Structure formats: structure tokens, C-alpha cells
PDB file of C-alpha atoms in Angstrom:
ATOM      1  CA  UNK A 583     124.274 133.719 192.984  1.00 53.00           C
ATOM      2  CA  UNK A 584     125.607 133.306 196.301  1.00 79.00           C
ATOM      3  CA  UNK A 585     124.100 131.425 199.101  1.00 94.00           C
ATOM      4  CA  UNK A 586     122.493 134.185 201.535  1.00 97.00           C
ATOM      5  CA  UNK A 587     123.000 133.795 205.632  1.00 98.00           C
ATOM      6  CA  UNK A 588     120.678 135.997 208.017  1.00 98.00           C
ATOM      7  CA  UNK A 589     121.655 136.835 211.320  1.00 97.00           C
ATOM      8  CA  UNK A 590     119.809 138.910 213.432  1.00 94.00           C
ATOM      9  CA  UNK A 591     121.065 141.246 216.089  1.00 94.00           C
ATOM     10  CA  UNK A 592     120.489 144.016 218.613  1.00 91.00           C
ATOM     11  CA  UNK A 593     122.521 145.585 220.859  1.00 88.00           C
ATOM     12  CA  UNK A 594     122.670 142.470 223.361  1.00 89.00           C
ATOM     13  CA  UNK A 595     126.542 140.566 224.000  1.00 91.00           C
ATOM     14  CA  UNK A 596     124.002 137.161 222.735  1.00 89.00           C
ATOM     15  CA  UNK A 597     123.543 138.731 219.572  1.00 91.00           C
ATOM     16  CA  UNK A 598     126.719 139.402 219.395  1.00 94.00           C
ATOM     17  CA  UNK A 599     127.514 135.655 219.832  1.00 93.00           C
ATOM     18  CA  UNK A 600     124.988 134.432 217.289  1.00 94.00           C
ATOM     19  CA  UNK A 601     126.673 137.020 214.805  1.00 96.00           C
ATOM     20  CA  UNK A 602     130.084 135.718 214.973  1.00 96.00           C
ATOM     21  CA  UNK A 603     129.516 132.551 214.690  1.00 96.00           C
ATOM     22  CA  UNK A 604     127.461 133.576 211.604  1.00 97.00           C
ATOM     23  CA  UNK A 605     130.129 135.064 210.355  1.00 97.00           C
ATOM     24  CA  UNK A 606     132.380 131.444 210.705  1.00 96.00           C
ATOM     25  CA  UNK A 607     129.397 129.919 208.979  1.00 96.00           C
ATOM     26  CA  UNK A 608     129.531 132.417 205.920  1.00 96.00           C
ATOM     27  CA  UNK A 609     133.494 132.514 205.509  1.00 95.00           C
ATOM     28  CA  UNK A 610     133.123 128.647 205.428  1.00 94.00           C
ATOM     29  CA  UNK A 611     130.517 128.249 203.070  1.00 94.00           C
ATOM     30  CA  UNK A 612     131.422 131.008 200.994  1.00 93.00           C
ATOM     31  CA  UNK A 613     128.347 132.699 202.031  1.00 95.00           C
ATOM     32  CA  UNK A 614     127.190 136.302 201.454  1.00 96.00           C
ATOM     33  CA  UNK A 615     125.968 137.080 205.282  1.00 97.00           C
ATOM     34  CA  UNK A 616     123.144 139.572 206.156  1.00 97.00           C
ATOM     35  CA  UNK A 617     123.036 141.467 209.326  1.00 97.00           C
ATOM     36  CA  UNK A 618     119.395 142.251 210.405  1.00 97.00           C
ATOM     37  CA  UNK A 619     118.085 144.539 213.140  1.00 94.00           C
ATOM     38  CA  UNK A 620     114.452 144.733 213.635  1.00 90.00           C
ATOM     39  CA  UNK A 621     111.878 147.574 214.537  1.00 89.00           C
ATOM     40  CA  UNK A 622     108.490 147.748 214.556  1.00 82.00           C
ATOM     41  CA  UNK A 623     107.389 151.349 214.387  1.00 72.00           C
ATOM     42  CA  UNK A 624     107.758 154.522 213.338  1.00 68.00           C
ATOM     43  CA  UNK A 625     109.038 156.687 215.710  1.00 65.00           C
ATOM     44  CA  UNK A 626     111.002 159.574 215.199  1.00 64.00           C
ATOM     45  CA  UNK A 627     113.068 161.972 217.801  1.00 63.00           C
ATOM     46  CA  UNK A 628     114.042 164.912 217.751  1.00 64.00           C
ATOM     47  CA  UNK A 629     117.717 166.093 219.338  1.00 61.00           C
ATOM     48  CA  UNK A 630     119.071 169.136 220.059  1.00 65.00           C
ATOM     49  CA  UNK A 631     118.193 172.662 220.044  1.00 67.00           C
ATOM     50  CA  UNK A 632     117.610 175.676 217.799  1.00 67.00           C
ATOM     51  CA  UNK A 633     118.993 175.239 214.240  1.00 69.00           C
ATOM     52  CA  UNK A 634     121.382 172.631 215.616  1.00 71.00           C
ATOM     53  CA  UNK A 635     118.935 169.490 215.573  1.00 64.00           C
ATOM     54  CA  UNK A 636     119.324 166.000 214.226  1.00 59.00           C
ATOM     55  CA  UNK A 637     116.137 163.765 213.401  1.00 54.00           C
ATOM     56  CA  UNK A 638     116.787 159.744 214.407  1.00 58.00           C
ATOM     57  CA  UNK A 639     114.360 157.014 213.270  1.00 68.00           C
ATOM     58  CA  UNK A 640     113.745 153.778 215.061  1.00 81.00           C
ATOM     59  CA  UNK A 641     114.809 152.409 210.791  1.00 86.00           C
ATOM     60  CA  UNK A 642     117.866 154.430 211.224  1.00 87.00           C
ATOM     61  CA  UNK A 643     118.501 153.452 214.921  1.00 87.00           C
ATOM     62  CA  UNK A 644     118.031 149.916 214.124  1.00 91.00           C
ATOM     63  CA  UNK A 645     120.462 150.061 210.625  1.00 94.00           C
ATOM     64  CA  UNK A 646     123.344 151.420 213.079  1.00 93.00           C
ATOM     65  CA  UNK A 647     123.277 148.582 215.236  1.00 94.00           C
ATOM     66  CA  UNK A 648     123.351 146.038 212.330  1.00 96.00           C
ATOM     67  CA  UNK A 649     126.434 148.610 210.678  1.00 95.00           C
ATOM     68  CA  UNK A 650     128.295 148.638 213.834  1.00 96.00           C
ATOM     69  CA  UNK A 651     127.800 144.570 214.864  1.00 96.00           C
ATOM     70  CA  UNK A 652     128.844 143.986 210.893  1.00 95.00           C
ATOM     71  CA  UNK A 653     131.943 146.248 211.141  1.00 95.00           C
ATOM     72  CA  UNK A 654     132.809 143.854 214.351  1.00 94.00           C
ATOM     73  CA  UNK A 655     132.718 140.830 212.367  1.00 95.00           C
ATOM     74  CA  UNK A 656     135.283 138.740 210.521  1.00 91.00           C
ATOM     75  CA  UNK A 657     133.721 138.611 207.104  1.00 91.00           C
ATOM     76  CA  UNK A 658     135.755 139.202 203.584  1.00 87.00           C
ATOM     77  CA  UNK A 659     135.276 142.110 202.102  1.00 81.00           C
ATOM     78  CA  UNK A 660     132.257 142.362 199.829  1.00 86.00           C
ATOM     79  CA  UNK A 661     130.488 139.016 201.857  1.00 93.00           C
ATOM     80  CA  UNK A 662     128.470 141.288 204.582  1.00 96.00           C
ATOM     81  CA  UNK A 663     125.890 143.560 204.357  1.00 96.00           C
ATOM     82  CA  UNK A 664     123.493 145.159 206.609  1.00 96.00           C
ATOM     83  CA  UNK A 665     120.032 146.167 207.024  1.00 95.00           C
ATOM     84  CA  UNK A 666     117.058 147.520 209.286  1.00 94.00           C
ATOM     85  CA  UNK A 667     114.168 145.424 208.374  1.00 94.00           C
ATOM     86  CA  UNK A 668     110.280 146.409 209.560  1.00 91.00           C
ATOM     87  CA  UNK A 669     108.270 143.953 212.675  1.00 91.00           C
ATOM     88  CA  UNK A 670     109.005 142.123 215.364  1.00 89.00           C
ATOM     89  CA  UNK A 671     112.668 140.910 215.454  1.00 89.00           C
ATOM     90  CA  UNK A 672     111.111 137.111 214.792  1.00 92.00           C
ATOM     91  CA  UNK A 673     108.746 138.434 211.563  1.00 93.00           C
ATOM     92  CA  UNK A 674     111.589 140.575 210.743  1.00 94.00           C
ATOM     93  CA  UNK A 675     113.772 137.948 209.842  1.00 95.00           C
ATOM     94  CA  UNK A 676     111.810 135.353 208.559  1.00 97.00           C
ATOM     95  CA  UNK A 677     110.290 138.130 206.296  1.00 96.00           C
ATOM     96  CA  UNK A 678     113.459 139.087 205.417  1.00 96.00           C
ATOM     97  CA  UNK A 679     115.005 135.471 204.282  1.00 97.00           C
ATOM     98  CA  UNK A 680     111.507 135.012 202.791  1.00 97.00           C
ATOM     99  CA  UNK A 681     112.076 137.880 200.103  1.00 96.00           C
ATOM    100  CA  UNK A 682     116.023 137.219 199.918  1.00 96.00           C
ATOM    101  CA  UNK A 683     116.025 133.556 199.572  1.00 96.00           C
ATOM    102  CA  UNK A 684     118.464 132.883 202.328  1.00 97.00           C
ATOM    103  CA  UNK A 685     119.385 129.566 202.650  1.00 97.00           C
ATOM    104  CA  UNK A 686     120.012 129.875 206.733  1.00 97.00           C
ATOM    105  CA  UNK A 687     118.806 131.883 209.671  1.00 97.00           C
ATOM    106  CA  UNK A 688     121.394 132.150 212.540  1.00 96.00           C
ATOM    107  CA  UNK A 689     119.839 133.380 215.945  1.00 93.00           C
ATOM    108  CA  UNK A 690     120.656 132.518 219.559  1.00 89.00           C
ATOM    109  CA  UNK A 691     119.042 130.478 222.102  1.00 85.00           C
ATOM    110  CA  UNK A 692     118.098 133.240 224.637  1.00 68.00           C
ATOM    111  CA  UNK A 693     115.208 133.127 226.452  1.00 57.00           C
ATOM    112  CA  UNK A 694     114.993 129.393 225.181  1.00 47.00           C
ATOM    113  CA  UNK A 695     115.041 128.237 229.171  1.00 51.00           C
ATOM    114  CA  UNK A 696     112.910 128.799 232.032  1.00 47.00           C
ATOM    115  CA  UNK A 697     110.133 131.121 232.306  1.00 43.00           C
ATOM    116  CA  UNK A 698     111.269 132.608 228.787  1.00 45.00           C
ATOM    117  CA  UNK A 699     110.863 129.420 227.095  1.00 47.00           C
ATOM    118  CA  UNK A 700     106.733 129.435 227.916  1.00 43.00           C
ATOM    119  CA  UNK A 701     106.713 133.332 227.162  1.00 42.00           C
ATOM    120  CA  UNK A 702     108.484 132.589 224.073  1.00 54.00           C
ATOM    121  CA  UNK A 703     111.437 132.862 221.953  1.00 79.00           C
ATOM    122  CA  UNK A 704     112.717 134.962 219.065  1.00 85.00           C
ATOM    123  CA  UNK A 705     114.606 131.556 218.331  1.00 87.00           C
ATOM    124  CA  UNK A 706     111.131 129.507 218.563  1.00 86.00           C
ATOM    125  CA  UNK A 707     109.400 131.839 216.609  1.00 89.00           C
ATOM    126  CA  UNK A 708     111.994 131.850 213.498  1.00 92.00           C
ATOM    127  CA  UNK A 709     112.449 127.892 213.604  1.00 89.00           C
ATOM    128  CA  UNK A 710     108.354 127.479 213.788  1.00 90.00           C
ATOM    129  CA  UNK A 711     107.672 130.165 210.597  1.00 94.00           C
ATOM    130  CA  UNK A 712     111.438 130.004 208.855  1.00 95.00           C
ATOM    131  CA  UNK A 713     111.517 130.053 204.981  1.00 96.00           C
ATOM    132  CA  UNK A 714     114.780 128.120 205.204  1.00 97.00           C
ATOM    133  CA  UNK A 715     116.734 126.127 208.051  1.00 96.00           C
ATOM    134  CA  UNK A 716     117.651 127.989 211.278  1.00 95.00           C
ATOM    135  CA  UNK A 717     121.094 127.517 213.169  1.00 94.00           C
ATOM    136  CA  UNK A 718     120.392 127.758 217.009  1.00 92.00           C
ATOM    137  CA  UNK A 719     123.773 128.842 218.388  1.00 91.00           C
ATOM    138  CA  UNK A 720     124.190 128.513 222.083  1.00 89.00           C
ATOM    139  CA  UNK A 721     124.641 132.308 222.859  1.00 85.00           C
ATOM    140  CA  UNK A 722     124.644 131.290 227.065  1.00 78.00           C
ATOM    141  CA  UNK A 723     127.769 133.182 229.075  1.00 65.00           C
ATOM    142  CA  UNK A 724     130.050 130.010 230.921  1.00 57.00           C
ATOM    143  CA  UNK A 725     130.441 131.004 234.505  1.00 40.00           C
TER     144      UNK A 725
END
């Protein structure tokens, strides 16, 4: 078997940055990497109109983003995969490399300064309750 990476994502350019160099971490190690995008409820919406109408989930909603951020990635083929997993996006993940046995969480360092440092970090949360060791990438935009 494999050793297992988990990255998690959203739509954000940060995530984006965490994911790649994910992605250099798996192709180096030989790594099978997991792309993760959180949700935490249920909700479903409707569009459309008359017989023409399409049902979206937040699950589904949150599986396209980790498709699309996968597809973006420089991975071998048959190394990446892709999931929506349920909570938070911190509880998401460590739940995630909990029941997969991943062997490293990637995530980025935003909202790891300032003010967003004493509300609290996705990053803090998954190095304080990680199954496995994290990988802090520096996600922050050079000016």
C-alpha cells in the first residue's frame, strides 16, 4: 500500500498553493495524494425552472472543487483522487487521514498571522488534532 497525502482545498488561490506543492510532495515520495473539500451541512438548491431543474448539494458542491483543483495539479496518472468529506474543513481532514491512514496533511498557513491567528486557524486546528504529521506550506502572495 501506498503512502496516502491529504490536502485540503476550497476555492481560495492559498489552497491552491498548499495543493501544488502537495502535489511536488506526492510525485516525490511516490505518494497517492487526496484532494479534500469540506462541508458541514446539508443543504440542497434547487435551479431552474419547470421540468428543466437541476438539484446541487453542498457534498456535490464541495466534490467539484476538489475535481477541478485535482484536474489542475501535476500528479501521475492513477496517484490523485478526490473527495467531499463531512465538518468543518479542520475536522474534515483530520477525520479524513484518521480513517485513511495518511501519513501527511498538507494545508496552508492562512489566517496563521494577526488577528486570525487568536481567532484561529484551519492550519492550527489540523497540527493540534492531526492523526499523522502536517506540512505547513507558506501559501502568503510576495508583493
Amino acid at each position: 500500500m501506498s503512502e496516502v497525502i491529504v490536502v485540503g482545498v476550497d476555492n481560495s488561490e492559498t489552497a491552491k498553493r498548499a495543493a501544488v506543492a502537495a502535489a511536488k510532495l506526492a510525485t516525490a515520495l511516490g505518494a497517492e495524494l487526496h484532494v479534500i473539500s469540506g462541508f458541514s451541512d446539508d443543504r440542497i438548491e434547487e435551479f431552474g425552472s419547470g421540468s428543466d431543474r437541476i438539484t446541487v448539494s453542498s457534498a456535490d458542491s464541495a466534490e467539484y472543487v476538489a475535481r477541478k483543483v485535482s484536474e489542475e495539479l501535476d500528479v501521475p496518472a492513477g496517484n490523485i483522487k478526490y473527495f467531499a468529506a463531512r465538518g468543518t474543513p479542520a475536522n474534515a481532514l483530520i477525520n479524513y487521514a484518521e480513517t485513511n491512514n495518511a501519513s501527511l496533511i498538507v494545508v496552508g498557513n492562512k489566517r496563521m498571522k494577526g488577528l486570525g491567528r487568536v481567532l484561529g486557524s484551519i492550519a492550527n486546528s489540523v497540527a493540534h488534532g492531526a492523526p499523522c504529521d502536517v506540512y505547513i506550506v507558506n501559501t502568503d502572495v510576495e508583493a
